[in-house]
Coordinates of C-alpha atoms in Angstrom, one line a residue:
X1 CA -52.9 -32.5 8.9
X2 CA -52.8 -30.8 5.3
X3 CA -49.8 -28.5 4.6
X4 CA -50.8 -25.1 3.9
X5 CA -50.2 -24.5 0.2
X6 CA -46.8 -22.3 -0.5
X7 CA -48.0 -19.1 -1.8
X8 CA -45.3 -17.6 -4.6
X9 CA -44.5 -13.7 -4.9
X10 CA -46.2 -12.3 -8.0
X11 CA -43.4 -12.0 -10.4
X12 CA -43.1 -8.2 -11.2
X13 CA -42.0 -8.9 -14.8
X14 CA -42.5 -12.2 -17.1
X15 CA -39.5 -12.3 -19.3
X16 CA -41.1 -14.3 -22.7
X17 CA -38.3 -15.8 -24.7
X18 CA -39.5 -17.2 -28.2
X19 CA -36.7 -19.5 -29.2
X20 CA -36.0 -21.5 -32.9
X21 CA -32.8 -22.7 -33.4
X22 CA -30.5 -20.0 -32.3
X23 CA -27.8 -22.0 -30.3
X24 CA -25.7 -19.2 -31.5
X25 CA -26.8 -16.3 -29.5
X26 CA -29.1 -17.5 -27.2
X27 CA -26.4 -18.1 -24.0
X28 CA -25.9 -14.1 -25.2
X29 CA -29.6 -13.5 -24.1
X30 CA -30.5 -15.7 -21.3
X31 CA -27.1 -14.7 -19.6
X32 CA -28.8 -10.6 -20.0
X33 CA -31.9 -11.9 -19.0
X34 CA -30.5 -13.9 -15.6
X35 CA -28.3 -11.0 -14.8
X36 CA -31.5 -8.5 -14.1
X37 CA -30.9 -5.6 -11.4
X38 CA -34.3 -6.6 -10.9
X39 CA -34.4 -10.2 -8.9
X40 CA -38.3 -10.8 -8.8
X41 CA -38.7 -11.8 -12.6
X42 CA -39.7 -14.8 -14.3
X43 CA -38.1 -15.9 -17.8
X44 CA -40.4 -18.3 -20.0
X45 CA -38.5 -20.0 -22.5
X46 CA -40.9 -20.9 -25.5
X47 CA -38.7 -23.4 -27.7
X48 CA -40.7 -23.6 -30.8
X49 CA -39.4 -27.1 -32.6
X50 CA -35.5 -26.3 -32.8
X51 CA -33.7 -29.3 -34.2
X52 CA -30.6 -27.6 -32.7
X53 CA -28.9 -27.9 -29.2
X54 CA -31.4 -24.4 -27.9
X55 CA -33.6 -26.8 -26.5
X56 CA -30.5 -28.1 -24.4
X57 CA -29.0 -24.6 -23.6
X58 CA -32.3 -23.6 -22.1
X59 CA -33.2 -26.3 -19.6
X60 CA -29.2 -26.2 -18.3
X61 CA -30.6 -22.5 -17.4
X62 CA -33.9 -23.9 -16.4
X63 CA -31.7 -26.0 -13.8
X64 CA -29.0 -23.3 -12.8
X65 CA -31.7 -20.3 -12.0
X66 CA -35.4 -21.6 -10.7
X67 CA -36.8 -18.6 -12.1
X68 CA -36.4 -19.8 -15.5
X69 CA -39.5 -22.7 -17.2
X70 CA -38.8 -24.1 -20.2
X71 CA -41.7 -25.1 -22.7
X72 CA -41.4 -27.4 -25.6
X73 CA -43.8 -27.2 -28.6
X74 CA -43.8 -28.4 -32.1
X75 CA -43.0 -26.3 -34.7
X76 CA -46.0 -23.8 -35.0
X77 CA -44.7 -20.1 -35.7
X78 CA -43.7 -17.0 -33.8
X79 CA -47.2 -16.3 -33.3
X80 CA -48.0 -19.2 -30.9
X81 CA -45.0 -19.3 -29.4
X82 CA -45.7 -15.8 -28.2
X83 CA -49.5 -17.4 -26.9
X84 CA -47.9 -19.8 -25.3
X85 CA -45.6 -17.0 -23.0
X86 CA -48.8 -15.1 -22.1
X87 CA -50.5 -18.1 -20.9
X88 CA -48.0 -19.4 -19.2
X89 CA -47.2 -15.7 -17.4
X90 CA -47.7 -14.8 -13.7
X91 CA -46.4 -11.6 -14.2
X92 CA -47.9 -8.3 -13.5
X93 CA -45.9 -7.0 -16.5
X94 CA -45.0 -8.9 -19.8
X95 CA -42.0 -8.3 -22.0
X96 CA -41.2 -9.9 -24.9
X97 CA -37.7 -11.3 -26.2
X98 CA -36.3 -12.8 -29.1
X99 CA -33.8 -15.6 -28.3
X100 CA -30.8 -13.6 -30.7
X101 CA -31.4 -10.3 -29.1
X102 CA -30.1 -8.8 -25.6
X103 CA -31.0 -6.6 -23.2
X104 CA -29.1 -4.1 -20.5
X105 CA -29.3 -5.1 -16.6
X106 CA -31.2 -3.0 -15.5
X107 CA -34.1 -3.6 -18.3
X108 CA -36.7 -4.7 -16.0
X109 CA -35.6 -1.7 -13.6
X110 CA -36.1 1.1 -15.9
X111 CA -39.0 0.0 -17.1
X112 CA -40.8 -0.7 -14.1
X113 CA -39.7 2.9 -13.0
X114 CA -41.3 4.1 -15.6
X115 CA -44.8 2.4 -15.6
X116 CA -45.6 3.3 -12.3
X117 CA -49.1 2.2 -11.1
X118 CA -51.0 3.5 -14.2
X119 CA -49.1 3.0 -17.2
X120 CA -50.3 0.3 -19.2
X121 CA -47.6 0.1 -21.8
X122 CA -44.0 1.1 -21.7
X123 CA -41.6 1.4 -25.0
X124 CA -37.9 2.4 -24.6
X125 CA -35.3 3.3 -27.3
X126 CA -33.3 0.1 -29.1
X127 CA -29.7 -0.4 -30.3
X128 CA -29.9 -2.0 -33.9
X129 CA -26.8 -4.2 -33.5
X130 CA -25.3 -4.5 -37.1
X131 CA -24.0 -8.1 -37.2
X132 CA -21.7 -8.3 -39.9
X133 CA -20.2 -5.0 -39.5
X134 CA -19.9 -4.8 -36.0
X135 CA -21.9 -1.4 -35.6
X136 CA -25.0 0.2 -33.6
X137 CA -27.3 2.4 -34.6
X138 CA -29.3 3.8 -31.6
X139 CA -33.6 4.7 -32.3
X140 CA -34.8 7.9 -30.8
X141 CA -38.6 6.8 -30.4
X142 CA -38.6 7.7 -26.9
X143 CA -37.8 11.4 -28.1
X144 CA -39.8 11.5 -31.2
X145 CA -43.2 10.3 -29.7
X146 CA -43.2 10.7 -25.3
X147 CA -44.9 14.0 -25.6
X148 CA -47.6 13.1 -28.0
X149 CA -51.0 11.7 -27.7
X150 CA -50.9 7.6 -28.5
X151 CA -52.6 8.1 -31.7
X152 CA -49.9 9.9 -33.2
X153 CA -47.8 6.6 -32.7
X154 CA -50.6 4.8 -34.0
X155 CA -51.0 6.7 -37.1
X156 CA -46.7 6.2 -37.5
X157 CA -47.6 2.8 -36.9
X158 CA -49.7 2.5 -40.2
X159 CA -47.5 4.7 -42.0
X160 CA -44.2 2.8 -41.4
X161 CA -42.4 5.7 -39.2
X162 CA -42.0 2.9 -36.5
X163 CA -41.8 -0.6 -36.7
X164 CA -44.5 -2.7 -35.3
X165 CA -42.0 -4.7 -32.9
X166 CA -43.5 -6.0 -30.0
X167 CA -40.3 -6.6 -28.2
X168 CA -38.8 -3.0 -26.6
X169 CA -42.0 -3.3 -24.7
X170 CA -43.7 -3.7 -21.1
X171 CA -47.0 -4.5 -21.5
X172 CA -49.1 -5.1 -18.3
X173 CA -51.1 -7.8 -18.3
X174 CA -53.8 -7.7 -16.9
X175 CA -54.3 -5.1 -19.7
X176 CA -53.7 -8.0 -22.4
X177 CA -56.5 -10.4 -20.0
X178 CA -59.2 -7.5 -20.1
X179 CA -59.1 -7.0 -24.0
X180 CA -58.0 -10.6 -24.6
X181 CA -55.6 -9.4 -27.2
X182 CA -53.2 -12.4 -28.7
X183 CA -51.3 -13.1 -31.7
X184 CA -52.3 -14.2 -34.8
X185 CA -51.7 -17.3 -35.8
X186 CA -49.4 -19.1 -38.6
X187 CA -51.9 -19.1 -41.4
X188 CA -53.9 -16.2 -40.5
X189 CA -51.2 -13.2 -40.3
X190 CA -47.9 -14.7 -41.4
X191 CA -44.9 -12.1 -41.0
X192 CA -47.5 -9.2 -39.2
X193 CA -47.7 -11.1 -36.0
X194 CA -46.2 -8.2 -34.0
X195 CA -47.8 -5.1 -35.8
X196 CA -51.1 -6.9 -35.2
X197 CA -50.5 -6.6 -31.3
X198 CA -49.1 -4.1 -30.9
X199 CA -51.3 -1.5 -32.4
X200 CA -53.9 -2.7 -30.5
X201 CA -51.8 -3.3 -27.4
X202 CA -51.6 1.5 -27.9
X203 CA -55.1 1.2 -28.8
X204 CA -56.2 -0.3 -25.6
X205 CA -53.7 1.2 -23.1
X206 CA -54.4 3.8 -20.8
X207 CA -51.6 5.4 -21.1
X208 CA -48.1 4.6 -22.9
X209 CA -44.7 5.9 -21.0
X210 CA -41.3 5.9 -23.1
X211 CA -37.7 5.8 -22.0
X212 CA -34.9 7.6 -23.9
X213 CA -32.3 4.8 -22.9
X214 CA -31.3 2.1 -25.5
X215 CA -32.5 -0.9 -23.3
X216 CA -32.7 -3.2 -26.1
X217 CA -30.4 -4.6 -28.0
X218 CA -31.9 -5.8 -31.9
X219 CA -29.5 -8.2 -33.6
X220 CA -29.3 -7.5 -37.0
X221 CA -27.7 -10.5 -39.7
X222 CA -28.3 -11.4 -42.5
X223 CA -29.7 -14.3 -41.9
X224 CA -32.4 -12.7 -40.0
X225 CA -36.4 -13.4 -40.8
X226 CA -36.7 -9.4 -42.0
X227 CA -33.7 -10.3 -44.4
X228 CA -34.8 -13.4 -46.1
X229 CA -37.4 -14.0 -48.7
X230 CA -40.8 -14.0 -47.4
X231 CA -43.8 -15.7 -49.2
X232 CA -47.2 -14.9 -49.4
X233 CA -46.0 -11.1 -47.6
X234 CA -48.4 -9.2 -49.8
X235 CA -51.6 -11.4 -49.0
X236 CA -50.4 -11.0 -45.1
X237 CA -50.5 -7.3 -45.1
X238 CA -53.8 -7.4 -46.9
X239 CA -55.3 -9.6 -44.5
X240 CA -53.6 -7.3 -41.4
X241 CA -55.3 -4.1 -43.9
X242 CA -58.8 -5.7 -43.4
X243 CA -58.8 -6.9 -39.9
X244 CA -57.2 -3.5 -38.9
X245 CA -60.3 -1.7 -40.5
X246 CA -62.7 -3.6 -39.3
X247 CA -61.1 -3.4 -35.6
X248 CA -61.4 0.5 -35.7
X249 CA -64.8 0.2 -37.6
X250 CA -65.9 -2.0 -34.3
X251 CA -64.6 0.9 -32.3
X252 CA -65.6 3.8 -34.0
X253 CA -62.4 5.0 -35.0
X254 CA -62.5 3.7 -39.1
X255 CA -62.6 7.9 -40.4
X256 CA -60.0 8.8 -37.7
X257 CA -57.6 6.8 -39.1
X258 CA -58.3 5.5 -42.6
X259 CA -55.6 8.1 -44.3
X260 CA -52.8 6.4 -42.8
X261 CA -54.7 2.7 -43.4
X262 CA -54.3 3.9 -46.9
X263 CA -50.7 4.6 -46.5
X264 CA -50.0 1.7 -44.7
X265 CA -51.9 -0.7 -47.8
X266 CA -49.6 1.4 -50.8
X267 CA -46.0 1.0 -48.3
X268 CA -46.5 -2.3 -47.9
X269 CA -47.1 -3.4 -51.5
X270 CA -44.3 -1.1 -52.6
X271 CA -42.0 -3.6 -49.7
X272 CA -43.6 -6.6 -51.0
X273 CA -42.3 -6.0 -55.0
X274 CA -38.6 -5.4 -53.2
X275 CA -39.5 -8.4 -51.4
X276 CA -39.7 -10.7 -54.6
X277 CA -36.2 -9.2 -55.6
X278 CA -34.5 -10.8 -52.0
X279 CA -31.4 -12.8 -53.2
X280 CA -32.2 -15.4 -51.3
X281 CA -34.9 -17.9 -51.7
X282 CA -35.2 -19.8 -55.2
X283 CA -37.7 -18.1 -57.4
X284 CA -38.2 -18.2 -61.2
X285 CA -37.7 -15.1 -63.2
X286 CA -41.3 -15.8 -64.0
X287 CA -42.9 -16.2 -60.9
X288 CA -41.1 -12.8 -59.4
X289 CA -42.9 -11.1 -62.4
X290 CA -46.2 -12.7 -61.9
X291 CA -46.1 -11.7 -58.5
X292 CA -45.3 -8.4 -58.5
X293 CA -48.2 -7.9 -61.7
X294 CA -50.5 -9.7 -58.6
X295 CA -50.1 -6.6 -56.8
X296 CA -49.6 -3.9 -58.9
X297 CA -53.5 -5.4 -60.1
X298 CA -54.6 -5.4 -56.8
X299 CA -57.5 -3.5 -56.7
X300 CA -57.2 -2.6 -52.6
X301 CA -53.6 -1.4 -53.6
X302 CA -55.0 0.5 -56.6
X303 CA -57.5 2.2 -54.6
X304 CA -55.1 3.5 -51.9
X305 CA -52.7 4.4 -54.2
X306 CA -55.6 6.7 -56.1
X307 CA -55.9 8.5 -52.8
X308 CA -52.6 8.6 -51.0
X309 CA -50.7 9.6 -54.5
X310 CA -47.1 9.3 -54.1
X311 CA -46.6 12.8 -51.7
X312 CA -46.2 10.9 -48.1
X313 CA -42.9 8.5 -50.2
X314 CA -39.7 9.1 -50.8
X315 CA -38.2 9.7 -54.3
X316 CA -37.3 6.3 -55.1
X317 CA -40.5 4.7 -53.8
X318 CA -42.8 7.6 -55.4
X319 CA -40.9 6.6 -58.7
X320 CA -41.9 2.4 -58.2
X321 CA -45.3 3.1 -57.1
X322 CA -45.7 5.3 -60.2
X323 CA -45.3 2.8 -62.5
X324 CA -47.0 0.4 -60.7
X325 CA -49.9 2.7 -60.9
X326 CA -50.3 2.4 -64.8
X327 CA -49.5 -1.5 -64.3
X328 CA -45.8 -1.1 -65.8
X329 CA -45.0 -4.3 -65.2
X330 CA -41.2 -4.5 -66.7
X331 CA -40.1 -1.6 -65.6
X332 CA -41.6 -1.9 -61.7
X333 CA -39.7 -5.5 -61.8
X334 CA -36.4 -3.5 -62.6
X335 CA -36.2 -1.0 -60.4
X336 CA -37.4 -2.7 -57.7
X337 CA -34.3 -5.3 -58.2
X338 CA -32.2 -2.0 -58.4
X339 CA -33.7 -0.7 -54.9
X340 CA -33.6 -3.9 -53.2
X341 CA -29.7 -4.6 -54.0
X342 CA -28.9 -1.3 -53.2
X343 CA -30.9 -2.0 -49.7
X344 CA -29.0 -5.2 -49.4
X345 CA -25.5 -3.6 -49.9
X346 CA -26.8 -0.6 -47.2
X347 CA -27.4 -3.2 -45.0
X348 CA -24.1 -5.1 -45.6
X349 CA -22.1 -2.1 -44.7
X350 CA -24.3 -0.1 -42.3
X351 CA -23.4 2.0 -39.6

């Protein structure tokens, strides 16, 4: 006689943990993750090539709680790490979770509650955890954007209102299987991974539900990716500029949403000049100039810029991108040095 085969309860929620080299903080988020009000959850650990003891921390969980798998890769970049997760998922809902962040108990709860039976995608407010300060600065997405239509997210999407994290978010997946949407790989869209999913993760949900509470907890330090030096940034958000246009030119939408395309393109080569004057990484005085002539020459930059203008930017920012309209090389580098020290002194002593 055959035994019948053991049939295993859908999970309601596939925690995905992308994990390098956090040994840190990452007891800090597994602990959140195993103490969910919500008992019918999965957790796949996704350890992407740490050389520290992460790897070790995560299969003691893997032995202590049976709903937690462990997967070892070689180093290959957030974006396949996150692959990997959805792949590996049984879930009827995904989530996404960086190994140094947290979450409340009742996470999985809350947002369960408030996708229902139709709601493809879920977003609650985050708590911006301020690591070398010790303070918290709460987001009120859920407030700004529950009772408008998706593509007014969207277009804040483009235009930098809200950031592109794909964390803070229950996606369900058979919504990711029908439109077979992934993340870019390293290569392809270095430092955009996220943004790239997630606006098309709002483009192809039915409907998006929000929840005012802080759920998620973002730890901010200073030795997080969005603080250090990041190369080849401006090439990435050109590359994530073209495959975004052509994705809304595939579905009609190009005209519907190329003023804040524009906006996006001018932001984010305004963030990539501050970018070359990050105090850490070990550029030449040189190179940091050549780069930032690279995109104040751009011609796609150059373009936008003709037809945004400086109106949607702040003082400061409207002030940078005028001079890097008429290609004032010098004086661009300077201020944006200025701007990004007094961004990294903000940051220091936020709260």
């Amino acid at each position: 006689m055959h035994e019948e085969p053991v049939i295993m309860e859908t999970p309601a929620v596939s925690l995905l943990v992308a994990v390098y080299n956090t040994e840190t903080y990452i007891r800090t988020c597994l602990e959140s993750l195993r103490n969910q009000t919500v008992d019918n959850i999965e957790i796949i650990i996704v350890n992407d090539g740490s050389a520290d003891a992460s790897p070790d921390i995560a299969e003691e969980y893997a032995k202590m709680d049976n709903r937690f798998k462990v997967i070892h890769q070689e180093n290959q970049g957030l974006g396949a790490v996150r692959n990997k997760g959805i792949e590996a998922a049984r879930g009827e809902f995904i989530a996404f979770i960086d190994s140094d962040d947290w979450i409340e108990p009742d996470y999985c709860e809350q947002m369960l509650r408030a996708a229902g039976d139709e709601t493809d995608l879920v977003i609650c407010n985050y708590a911006a955890e301020f690591e070398d300060t010790g303070k918290t600065m709460d987001s009120d997405i859920a407030q700004t954007y529950q009772d408008q239509p998706k593509e007014h997210y969207i277009k804040a999407l483009f235009e930098g209102k809200v950031r592109g994290f794909s964390w803070n978010k229950l996606y369900r997946r058979s919504m990711i299987e029908a439109h077979r949407l992934s993340f870019p790989l390293r290569g392809e869209l270095e430092h955009v991974e996220d943004q790239f999913f997630s606006f098309r993760a709002h483009f192809f949900a039915r409907s998006v539900s929000y929840v005012k509470t802080p759920l998620y907890h973002y730890r901010i330090h200073l030795s997080s990716i969005v603080q250090r030096y990041q190369k080849k940034l401006f090439e990435s958000g050109l590359a994530l500029y073209e495959a975004n246009a052509a994705f809304l030119q595939e579905n009609n939408k190009l005209e519907e949403y190329r003023k804040e395309l524009d906006t996006f393109i001018v932001l984010h080569s305004s963030i990539c000049m501050l970018n070359e004057w990050k105090t850490s990484g070990s550029r030449r005085l040189f190179e940091k100039l050549r780069n930032v002539g690279v995109i104040c020459a751009d011609p796609v930059f150059q373009e936008s810029l003709s037809k945004t203008g400086t109106a949607p930017f702040d003082a400061k920012r409207s002030c940078l991108l005028l001079m890097a309209k008429y290609r004032m090389i010098p004086f661009v580098a300077m201020a944006s040095a200025v701007y990004q020290r007094v961004i990294e002194y903000k940051m220091r002593n936020r709260g």
